[in-house]
Coordinates of C-alpha atoms and ligand atoms in Angstrom, one line a residue:
M1 CA 28.6 16.2 16.8
I2 CA 27.4 16.7 13.2
K3 CA 24.7 14.0 13.1
L4 CA 23.7 11.9 10.1
I5 CA 20.0 12.6 10.7
K6 CA 19.0 15.9 12.4
S7 CA 15.2 15.6 12.5
T8 CA 12.4 13.2 11.9
F9 CA 10.6 15.5 9.5
Y10 CA 11.2 18.6 7.5
N11 CA 9.3 21.4 9.1
E12 CA 9.2 19.2 12.2
K13 CA 7.3 21.3 14.8
Q14 CA 4.3 22.0 12.5
T15 CA 4.3 18.4 11.1
K16 CA 4.2 16.9 14.6
E17 CA 1.4 19.3 15.7
S18 CA -0.7 18.5 12.6
L19 CA 0.0 14.8 13.3
C20 CA -1.4 15.0 16.9
K21 CA -4.5 16.7 15.6
F22 CA -5.0 14.1 12.8
I23 CA -4.6 11.2 15.2
S24 CA -7.0 12.6 17.7
E25 CA -9.7 13.3 15.1
A26 CA -9.2 10.4 12.6
K27 CA -11.9 7.8 12.3
Q28 CA -9.6 5.3 10.7
L29 CA -5.9 4.7 11.3
S30 CA -5.3 1.5 9.3
L31 CA -4.7 1.7 5.5
G32 CA -7.3 4.1 4.1
P33 CA -7.9 7.4 2.3
E34 CA -4.7 9.1 3.4
C35 CA -2.6 6.3 2.0
N36 CA -4.6 6.2 -1.2
K37 CA -4.2 10.0 -1.6
F38 CA -0.5 9.7 -1.0
E39 CA -0.2 6.9 -3.6
K40 CA -1.8 9.1 -6.3
S41 CA 0.2 12.2 -5.4
F42 CA 3.5 10.3 -5.2
A43 CA 2.9 8.5 -8.6
K44 CA 2.2 12.0 -10.1
W45 CA 5.4 13.5 -8.5
Q46 CA 7.5 10.6 -9.7
G47 CA 5.9 10.5 -13.2
R48 CA 4.7 6.9 -13.0
K49 CA 1.1 5.6 -13.6
Y50 CA 0.9 3.6 -10.3
C51 CA 2.3 3.7 -6.8
V52 CA 1.7 1.1 -4.0
F53 CA 2.6 2.4 -0.6
F54 CA 4.4 0.0 1.9
N55 CA 5.5 0.1 5.5
S56 CA 9.2 0.3 4.5
G57 CA 11.6 0.3 1.5
S58 CA 12.6 -3.2 2.5
S59 CA 9.0 -4.3 2.3
A60 CA 8.7 -2.7 -1.1
N61 CA 11.7 -4.7 -2.3
L62 CA 10.3 -8.0 -0.9
A63 CA 6.9 -7.2 -2.5
I64 CA 8.2 -6.5 -6.0
V65 CA 10.2 -9.7 -6.1
Q66 CA 7.2 -11.7 -4.8
A67 CA 4.9 -10.0 -7.3
L68 CA 7.2 -10.9 -10.2
L69 CA 7.3 -14.5 -9.0
N70 CA 3.5 -14.6 -8.6
L71 CA 3.1 -13.3 -12.2
G72 CA 5.6 -15.8 -13.6
I73 CA 7.9 -13.1 -14.9
I74 CA 10.7 -14.8 -12.9
K75 CA 10.9 -18.3 -11.5
K76 CA 12.6 -19.9 -8.4
N77 CA 16.2 -20.7 -9.0
D78 CA 16.6 -18.0 -11.7
L79 CA 19.8 -16.0 -11.5
A80 CA 19.1 -12.5 -10.4
G81 CA 21.9 -9.8 -10.6
F82 CA 22.2 -7.1 -8.0
S83 CA 24.6 -4.2 -7.5
A84 CA 27.6 -5.4 -5.4
I85 CA 27.3 -2.3 -3.2
T86 CA 23.8 -1.9 -1.9
W87 CA 21.7 -2.3 1.2
A88 CA 21.2 -5.8 2.7
T89 CA 17.5 -5.9 2.0
N90 CA 18.1 -5.5 -1.7
P91 CA 19.6 -9.0 -2.3
M92 CA 17.9 -10.6 0.8
P93 CA 14.4 -11.0 -0.7
L94 CA 16.0 -12.5 -3.8
I95 CA 17.6 -15.2 -1.6
Q96 CA 14.5 -15.5 0.7
L97 CA 12.3 -16.2 -2.3
G98 CA 14.6 -18.9 -3.8
L99 CA 16.5 -16.9 -6.5
Q100 CA 20.2 -17.1 -7.0
A101 CA 21.4 -13.6 -6.1
V102 CA 24.6 -12.8 -8.0
P103 CA 26.6 -9.6 -7.4
I104 CA 27.7 -7.3 -10.3
D105 CA 30.5 -4.8 -9.7
V106 CA 30.2 -1.1 -9.7
E107 CA 32.4 1.7 -11.2
L108 CA 34.8 3.4 -8.8
D109 CA 34.0 6.9 -10.1
T110 CA 30.2 6.7 -9.9
L111 CA 29.8 3.9 -7.2
N112 CA 27.1 2.4 -9.5
M113 CA 26.8 -0.5 -11.9
S114 CA 27.4 0.6 -15.5
S115 CA 26.6 -1.1 -18.9
R116 CA 30.3 -2.0 -19.0
T117 CA 30.3 -3.9 -15.7
L118 CA 27.0 -5.5 -16.7
I119 CA 28.2 -6.6 -20.1
D120 CA 31.4 -8.0 -18.5
F121 CA 29.3 -10.0 -16.1
L122 CA 26.9 -11.2 -18.8
K123 CA 29.9 -12.8 -20.6
K124 CA 29.9 -15.4 -17.8
H125 CA 26.4 -15.5 -16.3
S126 CA 22.9 -15.4 -17.7
I127 CA 20.4 -13.6 -15.6
K128 CA 16.6 -13.2 -15.8
L129 CA 16.3 -10.3 -13.4
L130 CA 18.4 -7.3 -12.6
F131 CA 17.7 -5.6 -9.3
L132 CA 19.8 -2.5 -9.8
T133 CA 20.5 -0.1 -7.0
N134 CA 20.9 3.6 -7.7
L135 CA 23.5 4.3 -5.0
L136 CA 23.6 7.5 -2.9
G137 CA 21.9 9.7 -5.4
F138 CA 24.2 8.7 -8.3
C139 CA 23.9 6.5 -11.4
D140 CA 26.2 5.5 -14.2
D141 CA 24.8 5.0 -17.8
I142 CA 21.4 3.6 -16.6
D143 CA 19.9 4.3 -20.1
Q144 CA 22.5 1.9 -21.6
I145 CA 21.9 -0.6 -18.8
K146 CA 18.2 -0.6 -19.8
K147 CA 19.2 -1.2 -23.4
V148 CA 21.4 -4.2 -22.5
C149 CA 18.6 -5.6 -20.4
D150 CA 16.1 -5.3 -23.2
Q151 CA 18.5 -6.9 -25.7
N152 CA 19.0 -9.8 -23.3
K153 CA 15.4 -10.2 -22.2
I154 CA 16.3 -9.3 -18.6
T155 CA 13.6 -7.7 -16.4
L156 CA 15.0 -4.6 -14.9
I157 CA 13.9 -3.2 -11.6
E158 CA 15.4 -0.3 -9.8
D159 CA 16.0 0.1 -6.0
N160 CA 15.7 3.8 -5.8
C161 CA 15.6 4.0 -2.0
E162 CA 18.8 6.2 -2.0
S163 CA 18.2 8.4 -5.1
L164 CA 14.7 9.9 -4.8
G165 CA 14.7 13.0 -7.0
T166 CA 17.9 12.4 -9.0
I167 CA 17.5 13.4 -12.6
Y168 CA 19.6 11.8 -15.4
K169 CA 19.2 12.7 -19.0
G170 CA 16.0 14.6 -18.2
K171 CA 14.4 11.7 -16.5
K172 CA 14.0 10.9 -12.8
L173 CA 15.8 7.8 -11.5
G174 CA 13.2 5.2 -10.7
N175 CA 11.7 5.7 -14.2
Y176 CA 14.2 3.6 -16.2
S177 CA 12.8 0.2 -15.2
H178 CA 9.7 -2.0 -15.1
A179 CA 9.2 -1.1 -11.5
S180 CA 11.2 0.8 -8.9
T181 CA 11.3 0.9 -5.1
F182 CA 11.5 3.8 -2.7
S183 CA 12.1 4.3 1.0
F184 CA 10.6 7.0 3.3
F185 CA 12.6 6.1 6.3
V186 CA 13.7 8.9 8.7
G187 CA 16.9 10.4 7.3
H188 CA 16.1 9.4 3.7
H189 CA 15.0 12.1 1.3
M190 CA 11.4 12.3 2.7
S191 CA 10.2 10.8 5.9
T192 CA 7.0 9.0 6.9
I193 CA 8.9 7.7 9.9
E194 CA 9.0 4.2 8.3
G195 CA 7.6 3.8 4.8
G196 CA 8.3 2.7 1.2
A197 CA 6.7 2.4 -2.2
V198 CA 6.8 0.6 -5.5
C199 CA 6.1 2.6 -8.7
T200 CA 5.4 1.1 -12.1
D201 CA 3.5 1.8 -15.3
D202 CA 2.5 -1.9 -15.6
R203 CA -1.1 -2.5 -14.5
E204 CA -0.7 -6.3 -13.9
I205 CA 2.3 -5.6 -11.5
Y206 CA 0.3 -2.9 -9.8
I207 CA -2.6 -5.2 -9.2
M208 CA -0.3 -8.0 -7.9
L209 CA 1.5 -5.6 -5.6
N210 CA -1.8 -4.7 -3.9
L211 CA -2.5 -8.4 -3.5
V212 CA 1.0 -9.2 -2.1
R213 CA 0.8 -6.2 0.3
A214 CA -2.2 -7.6 2.1
H215 CA -2.5 -11.3 2.7
G216 CA -3.0 -12.3 -0.9
W217 CA -6.6 -11.2 -0.8
D218 CA -8.4 -9.0 -3.4
R219 CA -9.9 -6.4 -1.0
N220 CA -7.7 -3.6 -2.1
L221 CA -8.1 -4.2 -5.8
E222 CA -10.2 -2.1 -8.1
P223 CA -13.6 -3.8 -8.9
T224 CA -12.6 -4.8 -12.5
A225 CA -9.5 -6.6 -11.2
Q226 CA -11.5 -8.1 -8.3
N227 CA -14.2 -9.5 -10.6
K228 CA -11.7 -11.0 -13.0
L229 CA -10.0 -12.9 -10.1
R230 CA -13.4 -14.0 -8.7
K231 CA -14.5 -15.3 -12.1
K232 CA -11.3 -17.1 -12.7
Y233 CA -11.4 -18.9 -9.3
E234 CA -15.2 -19.2 -9.3
V235 CA -15.7 -17.2 -6.1
S236 CA -19.3 -16.2 -6.4
S237 CA -20.2 -15.9 -2.7
S238 CA -19.6 -12.4 -1.3
F239 CA -19.3 -14.1 2.1
Y240 CA -16.3 -16.3 1.1
S241 CA -14.8 -13.7 -1.1
K242 CA -13.8 -11.7 2.0
Y243 CA -11.5 -14.5 3.1
T244 CA -10.2 -15.9 -0.3
F245 CA -6.5 -15.8 -0.7
Y246 CA -5.4 -15.9 -4.3
D247 CA -1.6 -15.9 -4.3
L248 CA 1.3 -15.6 -2.0
G249 CA 1.3 -12.4 0.1
Y250 CA 2.3 -10.8 3.4
N251 CA 1.0 -8.0 5.6
L252 CA 3.2 -5.1 4.5
R253 CA 0.6 -2.3 4.9
P254 CA 1.4 1.2 6.0
T255 CA -0.9 3.0 8.4
E256 CA -2.9 6.2 7.9
I257 CA -0.3 7.9 10.1
N258 CA 2.3 7.1 7.4
G259 CA -0.1 8.2 4.7
F260 CA -0.9 11.5 6.5
L261 CA 2.8 12.2 7.0
G262 CA 3.5 11.4 3.3
N263 CA 0.9 13.9 2.2
I264 CA 2.4 16.7 4.3
Q265 CA 6.1 15.9 3.5
L266 CA 5.5 15.5 -0.2
N267 CA 4.8 19.3 -0.3
F268 CA 8.3 19.9 0.8
L269 CA 10.1 17.3 -1.2
D270 CA 11.3 19.6 -4.0
Q271 CA 12.6 22.1 -1.4
I272 CA 14.4 19.3 0.5
I273 CA 16.0 18.0 -2.7
K274 CA 17.2 21.5 -3.6
K275 CA 18.8 22.1 -0.2
R276 CA 20.6 18.7 -0.4
Q277 CA 21.7 19.4 -3.9
N278 CA 23.3 22.7 -2.9
N279 CA 25.1 21.0 0.1
F280 CA 26.3 18.3 -2.2
L281 CA 27.7 20.7 -4.8
N282 CA 29.5 22.8 -2.2
L283 CA 31.0 19.8 -0.6
A284 CA 32.0 18.2 -4.0
K285 CA 33.8 21.4 -5.0
A286 CA 36.0 21.2 -1.9
F287 CA 36.6 17.5 -2.1
N288 CA 37.6 17.7 -5.7
K289 CA 40.5 19.9 -4.7
R290 CA 42.0 17.0 -2.8
L291 CA 42.3 14.4 -5.4
D292 CA 45.7 13.4 -3.8
L293 CA 43.6 12.1 -0.9
Y294 CA 40.4 11.0 -2.6
F295 CA 39.2 9.3 -5.7
P296 CA 37.0 11.7 -7.8
I297 CA 33.3 11.1 -7.9
D298 CA 31.9 11.7 -11.4
Y299 CA 28.5 13.4 -11.3
Q300 CA 28.8 15.7 -14.4
H301 CA 26.5 13.4 -16.4
I302 CA 23.7 13.8 -13.9
D303 CA 21.3 16.7 -14.2
L304 CA 20.4 16.8 -10.5
V305 CA 22.1 14.8 -7.7
S306 CA 19.7 14.1 -4.9
N307 CA 21.4 12.2 -2.0
F308 CA 21.2 12.0 1.7
A309 CA 24.8 11.2 2.4
F310 CA 28.1 12.3 0.9
P311 CA 30.5 9.5 0.0
V312 CA 34.3 9.7 0.3
I313 CA 36.5 7.1 -1.3
C314 CA 40.1 7.5 0.1
R315 CA 43.2 6.8 -2.0
S316 CA 44.3 4.3 0.8
K317 CA 43.0 2.4 3.7
N318 CA 45.3 4.4 6.0
I319 CA 43.8 7.7 4.9
R320 CA 40.3 6.3 5.6
D321 CA 41.3 4.9 9.0
S322 CA 42.8 8.1 10.1
L323 CA 39.6 9.9 9.1
I324 CA 37.6 7.5 11.2
K325 CA 39.7 8.7 14.2
K326 CA 39.4 12.3 13.2
C327 CA 35.6 12.2 13.0
E328 CA 35.2 10.6 16.4
N329 CA 32.7 12.6 18.5
K330 CA 32.8 15.3 15.7
I331 CA 31.1 14.0 12.6
E332 CA 28.9 10.9 12.4
I333 CA 30.1 8.6 9.7
R334 CA 29.2 5.2 8.3
P335 CA 30.7 2.6 5.8
I336 CA 29.5 3.2 2.2
V337 CA 26.0 1.7 2.6
G338 CA 26.4 -2.1 3.2
G339 CA 29.8 -2.2 1.7
D340 CA 30.4 -5.1 -0.7
M341 CA 27.4 -7.4 0.0
T342 CA 29.4 -10.6 -0.7
H343 CA 31.5 -9.9 2.4
Q344 CA 28.4 -9.9 4.6
P345 CA 27.9 -13.0 6.8
F346 CA 24.4 -13.6 5.4
Y347 CA 25.7 -13.7 1.9
S348 CA 28.4 -16.2 2.5
K349 CA 25.9 -18.4 4.4
Y350 CA 23.3 -18.6 1.7
M351 CA 25.2 -17.9 -1.6
P352 CA 28.7 -19.4 -1.0
K353 CA 28.9 -20.3 -4.7
Y354 CA 29.2 -16.6 -5.6
E355 CA 30.9 -15.1 -2.6
K356 CA 34.3 -15.0 -4.4
L357 CA 33.0 -13.1 -7.4
Q358 CA 34.0 -9.7 -6.0
M359 CA 37.6 -10.6 -4.8
N360 CA 39.3 -7.9 -6.7
S361 CA 36.5 -5.6 -7.4
N362 CA 35.8 -1.9 -7.1
A363 CA 33.1 -2.9 -4.5
K364 CA 35.8 -4.3 -2.3
L365 CA 37.9 -1.1 -2.6
I366 CA 34.9 1.0 -1.8
K367 CA 34.2 -1.1 1.3
E368 CA 37.8 -0.9 2.5
Q369 CA 38.6 2.7 1.7
G370 CA 35.2 4.4 1.8
L371 CA 32.9 6.2 4.3
Y372 CA 30.1 8.6 4.2
F373 CA 28.7 11.4 6.3
G374 CA 25.1 12.9 6.3
N375 CA 23.8 15.4 3.8
N376 CA 20.5 16.7 5.3
P377 CA 18.4 19.8 4.5
E378 CA 19.0 21.3 8.0
M379 CA 22.8 21.4 7.5
T380 CA 24.3 24.8 8.4
N381 CA 27.1 26.6 6.6
K382 CA 29.1 26.2 9.8
E383 CA 28.8 22.5 9.7
I384 CA 29.7 22.3 6.0
K385 CA 32.8 24.4 6.8
T386 CA 33.8 22.1 9.7
I387 CA 33.4 19.0 7.5
I388 CA 35.5 20.6 4.7
K389 CA 38.2 21.5 7.3
V390 CA 38.3 18.0 8.9
F391 CA 38.5 16.2 5.5
T392 CA 40.5 18.5 3.3
K393 CA 42.8 20.7 5.4
Ligands
LIG401 C1 19.4 0.8 -1.4 C2 18.4 0.5 -0.3 N1 17.4 -0.3 -0.4 C3 16.5 -0.6 0.5 C4 16.6 0.1 1.7 C5 15.6 -0.3 2.8 O1 14.7 0.8 3.1 P1 14.0 0.8 4.5 O2 15.0 1.3 5.5 O3 12.9 1.8 4.3 O4 13.5 -0.5 4.8 C6 17.6 1.0 2.0 C7 17.7 1.6 3.3 O5 18.6 2.3 3.7 C8 18.6 1.2 1.0 O6 19.6 2.0 1.2

């Protein structure tokens, strides 16, 4: 069986040995210096001013939406657009926090929202927030999407949980927006077992994210931000300041174990991305010879494709269904991420008003005719050959 995920970590044996030593010697295992160090290093790697580390990518998504609400950048009942093909915990926090989560279609050849699908959508709906997903290491014309958002006063945030390391027009995905989220779940680009992050260049958002991550208190803020809050709310007692809760928050903190792992794995990230890029290019070459069976995926506009799974969109449902049978016990496969979100039970339950929006969409076709298999850095040439044989011969 060619598994989706082959290991928990890159350089697994050594990483686990170092982890055992770290745990046995560490004085502190709750959020502390390892996490702080990781935040600084990851922000530098990504090319953003700030990074806040979370216990998952889903938590990062929840926290950024809460932070935007706390800051008054968005309000309850505002319409928020999201990519019709994404993971459930992308639109879920929008719904949980009282926004109207409205799907926007994607392009068939890039699997992502484009300025064209966004402009089409904006003819009928007016949104305050766009929570864009960069799906499976790809993007469409995200620079133009940003322009459309600026022209329409829409706050743009990127869910980059599936595209860590992809470079478009010389810039990493995750750097086109006000803030972007990342996942370090096993099997994603880089693993801290569970983990996630939000990156931003906006200091107010950074401060609010720290507050949202831990109970709504100010303990993890820099002294200047702490003093400003204490002054505003007239908290002069250092006794009460320890248990003063300024705004809505959660407990979404990572542990020092996650931080330690992040600091080790970050050293391998460029290597991991390179290997996955090579796998992707080899596979894409073979799949592009069978355009009779599959729709082409357009990635020529992307400088570097960094994905953890290879998407296949079949010309018909029959082709896709026969592949599901062919892969049984041979190649582990999945639907293309969460498929079209509007067909998920949770969406119909909470957003019935918008569930018909994707009736004849590309998202629907991708759900019904698509699948993906893993692209991991430990993939062997033999496995790549087997996959190519099963899918293209
Ligand atoms: C687009 C997207 N957003 C968010 C997440 C959630 O990340 P996590 O599994 O770290 O909670 C995922 C997970 O696969 C994802 O694909």
